[in-house]
Amino acid sequence: MKPWRILVVLPLLLLLGACGFRPLYGTDGVSSGVAGDLASVAIPEPKSRLDQLIRNELLSTMRPAGTAAPDRYRLDIAANAVDDRSIENSSDARQARRLTIRVIASFQLKDLSGGKVVYKGTTFSNVSYDDVQQSFSDMQARTNAIERGAREIALDIRTRVAAYFSR
């Protein structure tokens, strides 16, 4: 490497270290970090199929097998799916239509020691699917779209909760 590049890169690296940047899921050697905090979040049994899909995804990413910790927090989730809009391709009724579903979820993270809500938020996902005007295909496409939306919602909730724990 040329000497002038070293003179430019070295101060930039020193500034990066001084800015307080640290990886979201990193550990500092003293505590278990965000991953340990995520493993201590209990997610109660859901009320609907959509809530169950979100819960399953959260459990598999926040509390993978063998990483469960004593419950210190509870994450309450309430979600619903709404048919949002239709995008028509043409006036020909035999062609597929593009439909959109909006999956909306609100969540609250509660500290179990005091019952206080420490973090809450709302998130959404717009997912689309083709309506080919065949009953079974349309039903399966809609179900798959809702499952995709639930996965996106779960990942967003996980990221937000992890960001809360990283403070």
PDB file of C-alpha atoms in Angstrom:
ATOM      1  CA  MET A   1       0.000   0.000   0.000  1.00  0.00           C
ATOM      2  CA  LYS A   2       1.262   3.447  -0.858  1.00  0.00           C
ATOM      3  CA  PRO A   3       2.270   5.676   2.070  1.00  0.00           C
ATOM      4  CA  TRP A   4      -0.272   8.403   1.254  1.00  0.00           C
ATOM      5  CA  ARG A   5      -3.103   5.839   1.424  1.00  0.00           C
ATOM      6  CA  ILE A   6      -1.991   4.777   4.883  1.00  0.00           C
ATOM      7  CA  LEU A   7      -2.043   8.418   5.965  1.00  0.00           C
ATOM      8  CA  VAL A   8      -5.646   8.719   4.763  1.00  0.00           C
ATOM      9  CA  VAL A   9      -6.982   5.341   5.937  1.00  0.00           C
ATOM     10  CA  LEU A  10      -5.420   5.294   9.423  1.00  0.00           C
ATOM     11  CA  PRO A  11      -7.167   8.464  10.716  1.00  0.00           C
ATOM     12  CA  LEU A  12     -10.470   7.244   9.271  1.00  0.00           C
ATOM     13  CA  LEU A  13     -10.137   3.955  11.151  1.00  0.00           C
ATOM     14  CA  LEU A  14      -9.313   5.796  14.361  1.00  0.00           C
ATOM     15  CA  LEU A  15     -12.384   8.016  13.933  1.00  0.00           C
ATOM     16  CA  LEU A  16     -14.585   4.972  13.358  1.00  0.00           C
ATOM     17  CA  GLY A  17     -13.398   3.438  16.624  1.00  0.00           C
ATOM     18  CA  ALA A  18     -14.032   6.663  18.513  1.00  0.00           C
ATOM     19  CA  CYS A  19     -17.586   7.182  17.268  1.00  0.00           C
ATOM     20  CA  GLY A  20     -19.022   4.459  19.507  1.00  0.00           C
ATOM     21  CA  PHE A  21     -20.004   2.153  16.667  1.00  0.00           C
ATOM     22  CA  ARG A  22     -20.514  -1.451  17.718  1.00  0.00           C
ATOM     23  CA  PRO A  23     -22.254  -4.388  16.079  1.00  0.00           C
ATOM     24  CA  LEU A  24     -25.900  -4.862  17.109  1.00  0.00           C
ATOM     25  CA  TYR A  25     -25.465  -8.519  18.039  1.00  0.00           C
ATOM     26  CA  GLY A  26     -21.898  -8.254  19.323  1.00  0.00           C
ATOM     27  CA  THR A  27     -20.841  -8.898  22.904  1.00  0.00           C
ATOM     28  CA  ASP A  28     -18.537  -6.833  25.033  1.00  0.00           C
ATOM     29  CA  GLY A  29     -17.039  -9.775  26.909  1.00  0.00           C
ATOM     30  CA  VAL A  30     -18.837  -8.822  30.137  1.00  0.00           C
ATOM     31  CA  SER A  31     -22.492  -9.442  29.324  1.00  0.00           C
ATOM     32  CA  SER A  32     -24.194 -11.825  26.953  1.00  0.00           C
ATOM     33  CA  GLY A  33     -25.206  -8.907  24.757  1.00  0.00           C
ATOM     34  CA  VAL A  34     -28.344  -8.472  22.738  1.00  0.00           C
ATOM     35  CA  ALA A  35     -28.637 -12.187  21.927  1.00  0.00           C
ATOM     36  CA  GLY A  36     -28.951 -12.976  25.635  1.00  0.00           C
ATOM     37  CA  ASP A  37     -31.575 -10.282  26.100  1.00  0.00           C
ATOM     38  CA  LEU A  38     -33.565 -11.561  23.122  1.00  0.00           C
ATOM     39  CA  ALA A  39     -33.495 -15.075  24.586  1.00  0.00           C
ATOM     40  CA  SER A  40     -35.091 -13.735  27.792  1.00  0.00           C
ATOM     41  CA  VAL A  41     -38.236 -12.501  26.006  1.00  0.00           C
ATOM     42  CA  ALA A  42     -41.348 -14.634  26.503  1.00  0.00           C
ATOM     43  CA  ILE A  43     -43.984 -14.571  23.779  1.00  0.00           C
ATOM     44  CA  PRO A  44     -47.425 -15.693  25.021  1.00  0.00           C
ATOM     45  CA  GLU A  45     -49.726 -18.033  23.143  1.00  0.00           C
ATOM     46  CA  PRO A  46     -51.374 -16.247  20.210  1.00  0.00           C
ATOM     47  CA  LYS A  47     -55.024 -15.494  19.608  1.00  0.00           C
ATOM     48  CA  SER A  48     -55.073 -15.932  15.826  1.00  0.00           C
ATOM     49  CA  ARG A  49     -53.319 -17.836  13.062  1.00  0.00           C
ATOM     50  CA  LEU A  50     -51.490 -14.701  11.924  1.00  0.00           C
ATOM     51  CA  ASP A  51     -50.247 -14.076  15.469  1.00  0.00           C
ATOM     52  CA  GLN A  52     -49.089 -17.717  15.565  1.00  0.00           C
ATOM     53  CA  LEU A  53     -47.069 -17.287  12.363  1.00  0.00           C
ATOM     54  CA  ILE A  54     -45.371 -14.189  13.763  1.00  0.00           C
ATOM     55  CA  ARG A  55     -44.735 -15.886  17.117  1.00  0.00           C
ATOM     56  CA  ASN A  56     -43.187 -18.963  15.474  1.00  0.00           C
ATOM     57  CA  GLU A  57     -40.804 -16.821  13.436  1.00  0.00           C
ATOM     58  CA  LEU A  58     -39.847 -14.758  16.486  1.00  0.00           C
ATOM     59  CA  LEU A  59     -39.222 -17.848  18.599  1.00  0.00           C
ATOM     60  CA  SER A  60     -37.004 -19.410  15.952  1.00  0.00           C
ATOM     61  CA  THR A  61     -34.891 -16.259  15.636  1.00  0.00           C
ATOM     62  CA  MET A  62     -34.908 -14.926  19.214  1.00  0.00           C
ATOM     63  CA  ARG A  63     -34.835 -18.176  21.160  1.00  0.00           C
ATOM     64  CA  PRO A  64     -33.230 -20.828  18.972  1.00  0.00           C
ATOM     65  CA  ALA A  65     -32.930 -24.318  20.446  1.00  0.00           C
ATOM     66  CA  GLY A  66     -30.668 -24.347  23.459  1.00  0.00           C
ATOM     67  CA  THR A  67     -30.569 -20.580  24.048  1.00  0.00           C
ATOM     68  CA  ALA A  68     -33.601 -20.037  26.259  1.00  0.00           C
ATOM     69  CA  ALA A  69     -32.955 -17.886  29.305  1.00  0.00           C
ATOM     70  CA  PRO A  70     -35.144 -17.074  32.301  1.00  0.00           C
ATOM     71  CA  ASP A  71     -38.035 -14.872  31.194  1.00  0.00           C
ATOM     72  CA  ARG A  72     -37.458 -11.207  32.059  1.00  0.00           C
ATOM     73  CA  TYR A  73     -39.696  -9.631  29.409  1.00  0.00           C
ATOM     74  CA  ARG A  74     -42.968 -10.423  27.665  1.00  0.00           C
ATOM     75  CA  LEU A  75     -43.712  -9.465  24.072  1.00  0.00           C
ATOM     76  CA  ASP A  76     -47.424  -9.039  23.337  1.00  0.00           C
ATOM     77  CA  ILE A  77     -48.401  -8.977  19.665  1.00  0.00           C
ATOM     78  CA  ALA A  78     -51.704  -8.156  17.960  1.00  0.00           C
ATOM     79  CA  ALA A  79     -51.794  -8.483  14.177  1.00  0.00           C
ATOM     80  CA  ASN A  80     -54.321  -8.441  11.376  1.00  0.00           C
ATOM     81  CA  ALA A  81     -54.291  -8.725   7.600  1.00  0.00           C
ATOM     82  CA  VAL A  82     -56.319  -6.368   5.418  1.00  0.00           C
ATOM     83  CA  ASP A  83     -56.989  -6.671   1.693  1.00  0.00           C
ATOM     84  CA  ASP A  84     -55.491  -3.430   0.484  1.00  0.00           C
ATOM     85  CA  ARG A  85     -55.940  -2.992  -3.241  1.00  0.00           C
ATOM     86  CA  SER A  86     -56.100  -4.616  -6.625  1.00  0.00           C
ATOM     87  CA  ILE A  87     -53.897  -3.830  -9.580  1.00  0.00           C
ATOM     88  CA  GLU A  88     -55.643  -4.629 -12.842  1.00  0.00           C
ATOM     89  CA  ASN A  89     -53.445  -5.748 -15.728  1.00  0.00           C
ATOM     90  CA  SER A  90     -56.049  -5.247 -18.419  1.00  0.00           C
ATOM     91  CA  SER A  91     -59.766  -5.307 -19.047  1.00  0.00           C
ATOM     92  CA  ASP A  92     -59.587  -8.997 -20.018  1.00  0.00           C
ATOM     93  CA  ALA A  93     -61.288 -10.903 -17.185  1.00  0.00           C
ATOM     94  CA  ARG A  94     -59.318 -14.070 -18.004  1.00  0.00           C
ATOM     95  CA  GLN A  95     -55.985 -12.565 -17.038  1.00  0.00           C
ATOM     96  CA  ALA A  96     -54.569 -12.613 -13.540  1.00  0.00           C
ATOM     97  CA  ARG A  97     -55.020  -9.672 -11.207  1.00  0.00           C
ATOM     98  CA  ARG A  98     -52.382  -8.518  -8.762  1.00  0.00           C
ATOM     99  CA  LEU A  99     -53.771  -8.171  -5.235  1.00  0.00           C
ATOM    100  CA  THR A 100     -52.099  -6.630  -2.210  1.00  0.00           C
ATOM    101  CA  ILE A 101     -52.521  -7.503   1.447  1.00  0.00           C
ATOM    102  CA  ARG A 102     -51.355  -5.222   4.241  1.00  0.00           C
ATOM    103  CA  VAL A 103     -50.283  -7.060   7.385  1.00  0.00           C
ATOM    104  CA  ILE A 104     -50.266  -4.742  10.402  1.00  0.00           C
ATOM    105  CA  ALA A 105     -48.978  -5.612  13.867  1.00  0.00           C
ATOM    106  CA  SER A 106     -48.684  -3.687  17.089  1.00  0.00           C
ATOM    107  CA  PHE A 107     -46.439  -4.952  19.849  1.00  0.00           C
ATOM    108  CA  GLN A 108     -45.496  -4.156  23.430  1.00  0.00           C
ATOM    109  CA  LEU A 109     -42.412  -5.266  25.321  1.00  0.00           C
ATOM    110  CA  LYS A 110     -43.140  -5.458  29.050  1.00  0.00           C
ATOM    111  CA  ASP A 111     -40.683  -5.849  31.891  1.00  0.00           C
ATOM    112  CA  LEU A 112     -41.957  -8.777  33.973  1.00  0.00           C
ATOM    113  CA  SER A 113     -40.440  -7.473  37.208  1.00  0.00           C
ATOM    114  CA  GLY A 114     -42.646  -4.385  37.253  1.00  0.00           C
ATOM    115  CA  GLY A 115     -45.195  -4.988  34.506  1.00  0.00           C
ATOM    116  CA  LYS A 116     -44.210  -1.700  32.882  1.00  0.00           C
ATOM    117  CA  VAL A 117     -44.247  -1.308  29.088  1.00  0.00           C
ATOM    118  CA  VAL A 118     -40.639  -0.515  28.189  1.00  0.00           C
ATOM    119  CA  TYR A 119     -41.003  -0.424  24.407  1.00  0.00           C
ATOM    120  CA  LYS A 120     -43.911  -0.485  21.980  1.00  0.00           C
ATOM    121  CA  GLY A 121     -44.468   0.020  18.307  1.00  0.00           C
ATOM    122  CA  THR A 122     -46.438  -0.729  15.187  1.00  0.00           C
ATOM    123  CA  THR A 123     -45.141  -2.230  11.984  1.00  0.00           C
ATOM    124  CA  PHE A 124     -46.616  -3.271   8.676  1.00  0.00           C
ATOM    125  CA  SER A 125     -45.818  -5.203   5.534  1.00  0.00           C
ATOM    126  CA  ASN A 126     -47.396  -4.936   2.101  1.00  0.00           C
ATOM    127  CA  VAL A 127     -47.345  -8.243   0.238  1.00  0.00           C
ATOM    128  CA  SER A 128     -48.855  -9.015  -3.129  1.00  0.00           C
ATOM    129  CA  TYR A 129     -50.007 -12.088  -4.969  1.00  0.00           C
ATOM    130  CA  ASP A 130     -51.643 -13.073  -8.239  1.00  0.00           C
ATOM    131  CA  ASP A 131     -55.344 -13.849  -8.393  1.00  0.00           C
ATOM    132  CA  VAL A 132     -55.751 -16.269 -11.302  1.00  0.00           C
ATOM    133  CA  GLN A 133     -59.471 -16.801 -10.709  1.00  0.00           C
ATOM    134  CA  GLN A 134     -59.186 -20.437  -9.679  1.00  0.00           C
ATOM    135  CA  SER A 135     -60.451 -20.993  -6.161  1.00  0.00           C
ATOM    136  CA  PHE A 136     -57.731 -23.244  -4.746  1.00  0.00           C
ATOM    137  CA  SER A 137     -54.856 -21.393  -6.418  1.00  0.00           C
ATOM    138  CA  ASP A 138     -56.170 -18.043  -5.234  1.00  0.00           C
ATOM    139  CA  MET A 139     -56.649 -19.283  -1.677  1.00  0.00           C
ATOM    140  CA  GLN A 140     -53.129 -20.767  -1.563  1.00  0.00           C
ATOM    141  CA  ALA A 141     -51.563 -17.636  -3.059  1.00  0.00           C
ATOM    142  CA  ARG A 142     -53.311 -15.463  -0.449  1.00  0.00           C
ATOM    143  CA  THR A 143     -52.178 -17.790   2.356  1.00  0.00           C
ATOM    144  CA  ASN A 144     -48.588 -17.674   1.103  1.00  0.00           C
ATOM    145  CA  ALA A 145     -48.723 -13.876   0.911  1.00  0.00           C
ATOM    146  CA  ILE A 146     -49.909 -13.661   4.519  1.00  0.00           C
ATOM    147  CA  GLU A 147     -47.097 -16.018   5.591  1.00  0.00           C
ATOM    148  CA  ARG A 148     -44.531 -13.814   3.807  1.00  0.00           C
ATOM    149  CA  GLY A 149     -45.981 -10.759   5.509  1.00  0.00           C
ATOM    150  CA  ALA A 150     -45.823 -12.465   8.911  1.00  0.00           C
ATOM    151  CA  ARG A 151     -42.131 -13.288   8.350  1.00  0.00           C
ATOM    152  CA  GLU A 152     -41.354  -9.679   7.434  1.00  0.00           C
ATOM    153  CA  ILE A 153     -43.270  -8.395  10.467  1.00  0.00           C
ATOM    154  CA  ALA A 154     -41.433 -10.798  12.791  1.00  0.00           C
ATOM    155  CA  LEU A 155     -38.028  -9.767  11.470  1.00  0.00           C
ATOM    156  CA  ASP A 156     -38.901  -6.090  11.872  1.00  0.00           C
ATOM    157  CA  ILE A 157     -40.121  -6.625  15.441  1.00  0.00           C
ATOM    158  CA  ARG A 158     -36.975  -8.594  16.265  1.00  0.00           C
ATOM    159  CA  THR A 159     -34.757  -5.843  14.861  1.00  0.00           C
ATOM    160  CA  ARG A 160     -36.593  -3.132  16.796  1.00  0.00           C
ATOM    161  CA  VAL A 161     -36.467  -5.065  20.065  1.00  0.00           C
ATOM    162  CA  ALA A 162     -32.766  -5.805  19.502  1.00  0.00           C
ATOM    163  CA  ALA A 163     -32.142  -2.097  18.896  1.00  0.00           C
ATOM    164  CA  TYR A 164     -33.943  -1.329  22.164  1.00  0.00           C
ATOM    165  CA  PHE A 165     -31.731  -3.806  24.052  1.00  0.00           C
ATOM    166  CA  SER A 166     -28.556  -2.441  22.465  1.00  0.00           C
ATOM    167  CA  ARG A 167     -29.036   1.015  24.038  1.00  0.00           C
TER     168      ARG A 167
END
